[in-house]
Amino acid sequence: MSASDELTIEPRSGRPADACVFILHGLGADGHDFEPLVPALGLPDDLDVRFILPHAPRLPVTINGGMTMPAWYDILEASLDRRVDEAQLRASAERIQGLVHEQIAQGVPAERIIIAGFSQGGAVAYQAALTFPERLGGLLAMSTYLATVDSLEPAAANRDLPIEIHHGNADPVVPEALGQAARDRLEALGYPVRYRQYPMAHAVCPQQVADIGPWIAARLGR
């Protein structure tokens, strides 16, 4: 994997990073989509966090007439069941896990690494974080769904991983029922989940950004 496969934002303090947040974009976007979010989070000056915003590969997407676009995996049907190419999804999750391992090798402890994702990227974030073999710092799932609900094999190390789920109550792309279904399934599996609903469509709103910053700070603060 080349360096061009992800956008990296180093700590604004200029000090070496001792924590890392991955943010995975949605279908048709790229890592730059969430670049403006980083300064908007208002993280404490003493929190030396590296942000990594990977770019998805370009794939044909069935529900978009086979058009090739940035996609973590193919979506075969846009029904409520969201039939997807699970092999591609798992491959994308494994790629993200490889990037996490690289951060650990560079000295960032696994428990100071958060994986976040929006929409399609959120489905990959679920798979990558819940199956990662070392204890992570947290998982943020935004306007997304648990695509691998029937095949998920959670790692023991992350069976109590703090999970934050955000969803808009007027989302026409990923209905809120899918976010709620993910919450219910994860709670049934014993995960500590906090669910936040926002008055928005398929997007990220200012109120949500104001909640994300303190959540990251709480997870990564010393």
PDB file of C-alpha atoms in Angstrom:
ATOM      1  CA  MET A   1       0.000   0.000   0.000  1.00  0.00           C
ATOM      2  CA  SER A   2       1.422   3.390  -0.954  1.00  0.00           C
ATOM      3  CA  ALA A   3       1.417   6.561   1.093  1.00  0.00           C
ATOM      4  CA  SER A   4      -1.124   8.036  -1.340  1.00  0.00           C
ATOM      5  CA  ASP A   5      -3.757   5.612  -0.063  1.00  0.00           C
ATOM      6  CA  GLU A   6      -4.457   7.734   2.999  1.00  0.00           C
ATOM      7  CA  LEU A   7      -4.402  11.340   4.158  1.00  0.00           C
ATOM      8  CA  THR A   8      -2.486  11.847   7.408  1.00  0.00           C
ATOM      9  CA  ILE A   9      -2.899  14.868   9.692  1.00  0.00           C
ATOM     10  CA  GLU A  10      -0.244  15.133  12.385  1.00  0.00           C
ATOM     11  CA  PRO A  11      -0.821  16.705  15.841  1.00  0.00           C
ATOM     12  CA  ARG A  12      -1.075  20.486  15.651  1.00  0.00           C
ATOM     13  CA  SER A  13       1.279  20.708  18.655  1.00  0.00           C
ATOM     14  CA  GLY A  14       4.172  19.516  16.513  1.00  0.00           C
ATOM     15  CA  ARG A  15       4.899  16.824  19.092  1.00  0.00           C
ATOM     16  CA  PRO A  16       4.976  13.130  18.120  1.00  0.00           C
ATOM     17  CA  ALA A  17       1.569  11.490  18.126  1.00  0.00           C
ATOM     18  CA  ASP A  18       0.750   9.167  21.011  1.00  0.00           C
ATOM     19  CA  ALA A  19      -2.822   8.490  19.844  1.00  0.00           C
ATOM     20  CA  CYS A  20      -4.533   7.958  16.502  1.00  0.00           C
ATOM     21  CA  VAL A  21      -8.022   8.318  15.046  1.00  0.00           C
ATOM     22  CA  PHE A  22      -8.997   6.697  11.758  1.00  0.00           C
ATOM     23  CA  ILE A  23     -11.984   8.174   9.898  1.00  0.00           C
ATOM     24  CA  LEU A  24     -13.411   6.229   6.942  1.00  0.00           C
ATOM     25  CA  HIS A  25     -15.439   8.198   4.407  1.00  0.00           C
ATOM     26  CA  GLY A  26     -18.647   7.216   2.647  1.00  0.00           C
ATOM     27  CA  LEU A  27     -19.439   5.980  -0.847  1.00  0.00           C
ATOM     28  CA  GLY A  28     -18.200   8.221  -3.658  1.00  0.00           C
ATOM     29  CA  ALA A  29     -16.088  10.441  -1.394  1.00  0.00           C
ATOM     30  CA  ASP A  30     -12.437  10.258  -0.317  1.00  0.00           C
ATOM     31  CA  GLY A  31     -10.326  10.928   2.742  1.00  0.00           C
ATOM     32  CA  HIS A  32     -10.455  14.680   2.169  1.00  0.00           C
ATOM     33  CA  ASP A  33     -14.197  14.599   2.899  1.00  0.00           C
ATOM     34  CA  PHE A  34     -13.541  14.600   6.647  1.00  0.00           C
ATOM     35  CA  GLU A  35     -10.425  16.796   6.595  1.00  0.00           C
ATOM     36  CA  PRO A  36     -12.378  19.899   7.780  1.00  0.00           C
ATOM     37  CA  LEU A  37     -13.745  17.909  10.724  1.00  0.00           C
ATOM     38  CA  VAL A  38     -10.360  17.598  12.429  1.00  0.00           C
ATOM     39  CA  PRO A  39      -9.838  21.265  13.430  1.00  0.00           C
ATOM     40  CA  ALA A  40     -13.579  21.615  14.155  1.00  0.00           C
ATOM     41  CA  LEU A  41     -13.372  18.998  16.926  1.00  0.00           C
ATOM     42  CA  GLY A  42     -11.665  21.433  19.280  1.00  0.00           C
ATOM     43  CA  LEU A  43      -9.506  18.791  20.924  1.00  0.00           C
ATOM     44  CA  PRO A  44      -7.357  19.821  23.924  1.00  0.00           C
ATOM     45  CA  ASP A  45      -3.926  21.202  23.090  1.00  0.00           C
ATOM     46  CA  ASP A  46      -2.228  18.526  25.162  1.00  0.00           C
ATOM     47  CA  LEU A  47      -3.841  15.695  23.168  1.00  0.00           C
ATOM     48  CA  ASP A  48      -1.340  14.647  20.503  1.00  0.00           C
ATOM     49  CA  VAL A  49      -3.579  12.785  18.052  1.00  0.00           C
ATOM     50  CA  ARG A  50      -2.695  11.723  14.536  1.00  0.00           C
ATOM     51  CA  PHE A  51      -5.696  11.524  12.198  1.00  0.00           C
ATOM     52  CA  ILE A  52      -5.569   9.069   9.327  1.00  0.00           C
ATOM     53  CA  LEU A  53      -8.220   9.394   6.629  1.00  0.00           C
ATOM     54  CA  PRO A  54      -7.812   6.530   4.152  1.00  0.00           C
ATOM     55  CA  HIS A  55      -9.085   6.683   0.570  1.00  0.00           C
ATOM     56  CA  ALA A  56     -11.275   3.807  -0.622  1.00  0.00           C
ATOM     57  CA  PRO A  57     -10.351   2.048  -3.868  1.00  0.00           C
ATOM     58  CA  ARG A  58     -12.376   2.664  -7.038  1.00  0.00           C
ATOM     59  CA  LEU A  59     -14.878  -0.142  -7.640  1.00  0.00           C
ATOM     60  CA  PRO A  60     -17.950  -0.735  -9.817  1.00  0.00           C
ATOM     61  CA  VAL A  61     -21.050  -0.212  -7.669  1.00  0.00           C
ATOM     62  CA  THR A  62     -24.073  -2.262  -8.663  1.00  0.00           C
ATOM     63  CA  ILE A  63     -26.765   0.010  -7.190  1.00  0.00           C
ATOM     64  CA  ASN A  64     -25.281   2.931  -9.156  1.00  0.00           C
ATOM     65  CA  GLY A  65     -25.584   1.156 -12.497  1.00  0.00           C
ATOM     66  CA  GLY A  66     -22.145  -0.402 -12.248  1.00  0.00           C
ATOM     67  CA  MET A  67     -20.449   2.998 -12.260  1.00  0.00           C
ATOM     68  CA  THR A  68     -16.884   2.961 -10.955  1.00  0.00           C
ATOM     69  CA  MET A  69     -16.338   5.227  -7.956  1.00  0.00           C
ATOM     70  CA  PRO A  70     -14.549   5.311  -4.597  1.00  0.00           C
ATOM     71  CA  ALA A  71     -16.127   2.454  -2.634  1.00  0.00           C
ATOM     72  CA  TRP A  72     -15.085   0.215   0.229  1.00  0.00           C
ATOM     73  CA  TYR A  73     -17.243  -2.565  -1.232  1.00  0.00           C
ATOM     74  CA  ASP A  74     -19.999  -3.159  -3.764  1.00  0.00           C
ATOM     75  CA  ILE A  75     -23.605  -2.618  -2.692  1.00  0.00           C
ATOM     76  CA  LEU A  76     -25.736  -5.150  -4.527  1.00  0.00           C
ATOM     77  CA  GLU A  77     -29.177  -3.983  -3.358  1.00  0.00           C
ATOM     78  CA  ALA A  78     -30.363  -0.769  -1.730  1.00  0.00           C
ATOM     79  CA  SER A  79     -33.136  -2.546   0.160  1.00  0.00           C
ATOM     80  CA  LEU A  80     -33.423  -2.240   3.930  1.00  0.00           C
ATOM     81  CA  ASP A  81     -31.429  -5.484   4.189  1.00  0.00           C
ATOM     82  CA  ARG A  82     -28.524  -3.790   2.360  1.00  0.00           C
ATOM     83  CA  ARG A  83     -27.104  -6.803   0.493  1.00  0.00           C
ATOM     84  CA  VAL A  84     -23.379  -6.116   0.010  1.00  0.00           C
ATOM     85  CA  ASP A  85     -20.233  -7.849  -1.208  1.00  0.00           C
ATOM     86  CA  GLU A  86     -19.022  -9.072   2.165  1.00  0.00           C
ATOM     87  CA  ALA A  87     -15.716 -10.361   0.787  1.00  0.00           C
ATOM     88  CA  GLN A  88     -14.839  -6.844  -0.403  1.00  0.00           C
ATOM     89  CA  LEU A  89     -16.007  -5.356   2.895  1.00  0.00           C
ATOM     90  CA  ARG A  90     -13.839  -7.743   4.887  1.00  0.00           C
ATOM     91  CA  ALA A  91     -10.877  -7.005   2.601  1.00  0.00           C
ATOM     92  CA  SER A  92     -11.300  -3.276   3.262  1.00  0.00           C
ATOM     93  CA  ALA A  93     -11.544  -3.937   7.003  1.00  0.00           C
ATOM     94  CA  GLU A  94      -8.353  -5.986   6.872  1.00  0.00           C
ATOM     95  CA  ARG A  95      -6.629  -3.125   5.065  1.00  0.00           C
ATOM     96  CA  ILE A  96      -7.649  -0.746   7.868  1.00  0.00           C
ATOM     97  CA  GLN A  97      -6.456  -3.243  10.454  1.00  0.00           C
ATOM     98  CA  GLY A  98      -3.115  -3.303   8.639  1.00  0.00           C
ATOM     99  CA  LEU A  99      -2.892   0.478   9.009  1.00  0.00           C
ATOM    100  CA  VAL A 100      -3.722   0.144  12.712  1.00  0.00           C
ATOM    101  CA  HIS A 101      -0.929  -2.394  13.106  1.00  0.00           C
ATOM    102  CA  GLU A 102       1.429   0.108  11.438  1.00  0.00           C
ATOM    103  CA  GLN A 103       0.523   2.729  14.061  1.00  0.00           C
ATOM    104  CA  ILE A 104       1.121   0.229  16.851  1.00  0.00           C
ATOM    105  CA  ALA A 105       4.512  -0.607  15.329  1.00  0.00           C
ATOM    106  CA  GLN A 106       5.321   3.130  15.386  1.00  0.00           C
ATOM    107  CA  GLY A 107       4.668   3.257  19.135  1.00  0.00           C
ATOM    108  CA  VAL A 108       0.997   4.247  19.385  1.00  0.00           C
ATOM    109  CA  PRO A 109      -0.678   1.899  21.900  1.00  0.00           C
ATOM    110  CA  ALA A 110      -3.683   0.001  20.530  1.00  0.00           C
ATOM    111  CA  GLU A 111      -5.865   1.288  23.381  1.00  0.00           C
ATOM    112  CA  ARG A 112      -5.161   4.839  22.170  1.00  0.00           C
ATOM    113  CA  ILE A 113      -6.474   4.151  18.670  1.00  0.00           C
ATOM    114  CA  ILE A 114     -10.067   4.913  17.621  1.00  0.00           C
ATOM    115  CA  ILE A 115     -11.730   3.734  14.421  1.00  0.00           C
ATOM    116  CA  ALA A 116     -14.556   5.900  13.063  1.00  0.00           C
ATOM    117  CA  GLY A 117     -16.560   5.685   9.871  1.00  0.00           C
ATOM    118  CA  PHE A 118     -19.425   7.324   8.022  1.00  0.00           C
ATOM    119  CA  SER A 119     -22.048   5.394   6.037  1.00  0.00           C
ATOM    120  CA  GLN A 120     -20.215   2.759   3.965  1.00  0.00           C
ATOM    121  CA  GLY A 121     -17.039   3.587   5.850  1.00  0.00           C
ATOM    122  CA  GLY A 122     -18.915   2.983   9.072  1.00  0.00           C
ATOM    123  CA  ALA A 123     -19.779  -0.564   8.021  1.00  0.00           C
ATOM    124  CA  VAL A 124     -16.060  -1.166   7.451  1.00  0.00           C
ATOM    125  CA  ALA A 125     -15.236   0.494  10.789  1.00  0.00           C
ATOM    126  CA  TYR A 126     -17.596  -1.911  12.577  1.00  0.00           C
ATOM    127  CA  GLN A 127     -15.892  -4.931  11.022  1.00  0.00           C
ATOM    128  CA  ALA A 128     -12.344  -3.614  11.486  1.00  0.00           C
ATOM    129  CA  ALA A 129     -12.764  -2.594  15.130  1.00  0.00           C
ATOM    130  CA  LEU A 130     -14.893  -5.463  16.409  1.00  0.00           C
ATOM    131  CA  THR A 131     -12.587  -8.122  14.953  1.00  0.00           C
ATOM    132  CA  PHE A 132      -9.266  -6.429  15.821  1.00  0.00           C
ATOM    133  CA  PRO A 133      -7.150  -8.733  18.030  1.00  0.00           C
ATOM    134  CA  GLU A 134      -5.866  -6.029  20.403  1.00  0.00           C
ATOM    135  CA  ARG A 135      -7.905  -3.746  22.680  1.00  0.00           C
ATOM    136  CA  LEU A 136      -8.718  -0.461  20.925  1.00  0.00           C
ATOM    137  CA  GLY A 137      -9.792   2.866  22.365  1.00  0.00           C
ATOM    138  CA  GLY A 138     -13.235   3.108  20.814  1.00  0.00           C
ATOM    139  CA  LEU A 139     -15.490   2.884  17.768  1.00  0.00           C
ATOM    140  CA  LEU A 140     -17.564   5.702  16.259  1.00  0.00           C
ATOM    141  CA  ALA A 141     -20.236   4.652  13.745  1.00  0.00           C
ATOM    142  CA  MET A 142     -21.922   7.526  11.895  1.00  0.00           C
ATOM    143  CA  SER A 143     -25.051   7.159   9.748  1.00  0.00           C
ATOM    144  CA  THR A 144     -24.255   3.543   9.051  1.00  0.00           C
ATOM    145  CA  TYR A 145     -25.296  -0.090   9.513  1.00  0.00           C
ATOM    146  CA  LEU A 146     -23.841  -3.387  10.697  1.00  0.00           C
ATOM    147  CA  ALA A 147     -23.450  -5.082   7.321  1.00  0.00           C
ATOM    148  CA  THR A 148     -21.757  -8.209   8.660  1.00  0.00           C
ATOM    149  CA  VAL A 149     -24.288  -8.867  11.407  1.00  0.00           C
ATOM    150  CA  ASP A 150     -24.745 -12.510  10.365  1.00  0.00           C
ATOM    151  CA  SER A 151     -21.056 -13.295   9.859  1.00  0.00           C
ATOM    152  CA  LEU A 152     -19.363 -11.162  12.513  1.00  0.00           C
ATOM    153  CA  GLU A 153     -16.825 -13.029  14.644  1.00  0.00           C
ATOM    154  CA  PRO A 154     -15.901 -10.527  17.389  1.00  0.00           C
ATOM    155  CA  ALA A 155     -12.413 -10.561  18.859  1.00  0.00           C
ATOM    156  CA  ALA A 156     -12.295 -11.312  22.577  1.00  0.00           C
ATOM    157  CA  ALA A 157      -9.979  -8.324  23.162  1.00  0.00           C
ATOM    158  CA  ASN A 158     -12.695  -5.876  22.067  1.00  0.00           C
ATOM    159  CA  ARG A 159     -15.796  -7.496  23.546  1.00  0.00           C
ATOM    160  CA  ASP A 160     -16.269  -4.448  25.810  1.00  0.00           C
ATOM    161  CA  LEU A 161     -15.154  -1.824  23.290  1.00  0.00           C
ATOM    162  CA  PRO A 162     -16.925   1.529  23.880  1.00  0.00           C
ATOM    163  CA  ILE A 163     -19.153   2.152  20.858  1.00  0.00           C
ATOM    164  CA  GLU A 164     -20.711   5.487  19.911  1.00  0.00           C
ATOM    165  CA  ILE A 165     -23.457   5.357  17.239  1.00  0.00           C
ATOM    166  CA  HIS A 166     -24.735   8.557  15.595  1.00  0.00           C
ATOM    167  CA  HIS A 167     -27.653   8.729  13.166  1.00  0.00           C
ATOM    168  CA  GLY A 168     -29.938  11.321  11.647  1.00  0.00           C
ATOM    169  CA  ASN A 169     -33.672  10.978  12.184  1.00  0.00           C
ATOM    170  CA  ALA A 170     -34.401  11.985   8.572  1.00  0.00           C
ATOM    171  CA  ASP A 171     -31.783   9.918   6.741  1.00  0.00           C
ATOM    172  CA  PRO A 172     -33.105   8.908   3.286  1.00  0.00           C
ATOM    173  CA  VAL A 173     -29.942   7.000   2.320  1.00  0.00           C
ATOM    174  CA  VAL A 174     -29.345   4.812   5.379  1.00  0.00           C
ATOM    175  CA  PRO A 175     -32.653   4.754   7.281  1.00  0.00           C
ATOM    176  CA  GLU A 176     -32.320   5.292  11.006  1.00  0.00           C
ATOM    177  CA  ALA A 177     -33.879   1.862  11.551  1.00  0.00           C
ATOM    178  CA  LEU A 178     -30.566   0.381  10.392  1.00  0.00           C
ATOM    179  CA  GLY A 179     -28.595   2.365  12.961  1.00  0.00           C
ATOM    180  CA  GLN A 180     -31.022   1.301  15.660  1.00  0.00           C
ATOM    181  CA  ALA A 181     -30.798  -2.327  14.542  1.00  0.00           C
ATOM    182  CA  ALA A 182     -27.007  -2.180  14.877  1.00  0.00           C
ATOM    183  CA  ARG A 183     -27.371  -0.730  18.369  1.00  0.00           C
ATOM    184  CA  ASP A 184     -29.820  -3.429  19.414  1.00  0.00           C
ATOM    185  CA  ARG A 185     -27.654  -6.233  18.042  1.00  0.00           C
ATOM    186  CA  LEU A 186     -24.486  -4.932  19.692  1.00  0.00           C
ATOM    187  CA  GLU A 187     -26.214  -4.400  23.024  1.00  0.00           C
ATOM    188  CA  ALA A 188     -27.526  -7.968  22.812  1.00  0.00           C
ATOM    189  CA  LEU A 189     -23.912  -9.087  22.369  1.00  0.00           C
ATOM    190  CA  GLY A 190     -22.950  -7.202  25.531  1.00  0.00           C
ATOM    191  CA  TYR A 191     -21.196  -4.158  24.060  1.00  0.00           C
ATOM    192  CA  PRO A 192     -21.429  -0.797  25.857  1.00  0.00           C
ATOM    193  CA  VAL A 193     -23.224   1.326  23.249  1.00  0.00           C
ATOM    194  CA  ARG A 194     -24.288   4.968  23.365  1.00  0.00           C
ATOM    195  CA  TYR A 195     -26.749   5.954  20.657  1.00  0.00           C
ATOM    196  CA  ARG A 196     -27.228   9.588  19.654  1.00  0.00           C
ATOM    197  CA  GLN A 197     -29.949  10.770  17.286  1.00  0.00           C
ATOM    198  CA  TYR A 198     -29.638  14.089  15.427  1.00  0.00           C
ATOM    199  CA  PRO A 199     -32.140  16.219  13.463  1.00  0.00           C
ATOM    200  CA  MET A 200     -30.461  15.694  10.102  1.00  0.00           C
ATOM    201  CA  ALA A 201     -30.461  13.678   6.897  1.00  0.00           C
ATOM    202  CA  HIS A 202     -27.440  11.677   5.647  1.00  0.00           C
ATOM    203  CA  ALA A 203     -24.802  14.086   6.894  1.00  0.00           C
ATOM    204  CA  VAL A 204     -22.740  15.353   9.818  1.00  0.00           C
ATOM    205  CA  CYS A 205     -24.219  18.306  11.707  1.00  0.00           C
ATOM    206  CA  PRO A 206     -22.635  20.927  14.032  1.00  0.00           C
ATOM    207  CA  GLN A 207     -24.344  19.490  17.116  1.00  0.00           C
ATOM    208  CA  GLN A 208     -22.817  16.118  16.297  1.00  0.00           C
ATOM    209  CA  VAL A 209     -19.340  17.589  15.806  1.00  0.00           C
ATOM    210  CA  ALA A 210     -19.690  19.238  19.223  1.00  0.00           C
ATOM    211  CA  ASP A 211     -20.333  15.784  20.690  1.00  0.00           C
ATOM    212  CA  ILE A 212     -17.558  13.954  18.823  1.00  0.00           C
ATOM    213  CA  GLY A 213     -14.715  16.123  20.133  1.00  0.00           C
ATOM    214  CA  PRO A 214     -15.397  15.507  23.849  1.00  0.00           C
ATOM    215  CA  TRP A 215     -16.004  11.817  23.186  1.00  0.00           C
ATOM    216  CA  ILE A 216     -12.599  11.444  21.525  1.00  0.00           C
ATOM    217  CA  ALA A 217     -10.958  13.480  24.298  1.00  0.00           C
ATOM    218  CA  ALA A 218     -12.576  11.264  26.941  1.00  0.00           C
ATOM    219  CA  ARG A 219     -11.430   8.107  25.200  1.00  0.00           C
ATOM    220  CA  LEU A 220      -7.851   9.298  24.578  1.00  0.00           C
ATOM    221  CA  GLY A 221      -7.196  11.701  27.454  1.00  0.00           C
ATOM    222  CA  ARG A 222      -4.759  10.704  30.147  1.00  0.00           C
TER     223      ARG A 222
END
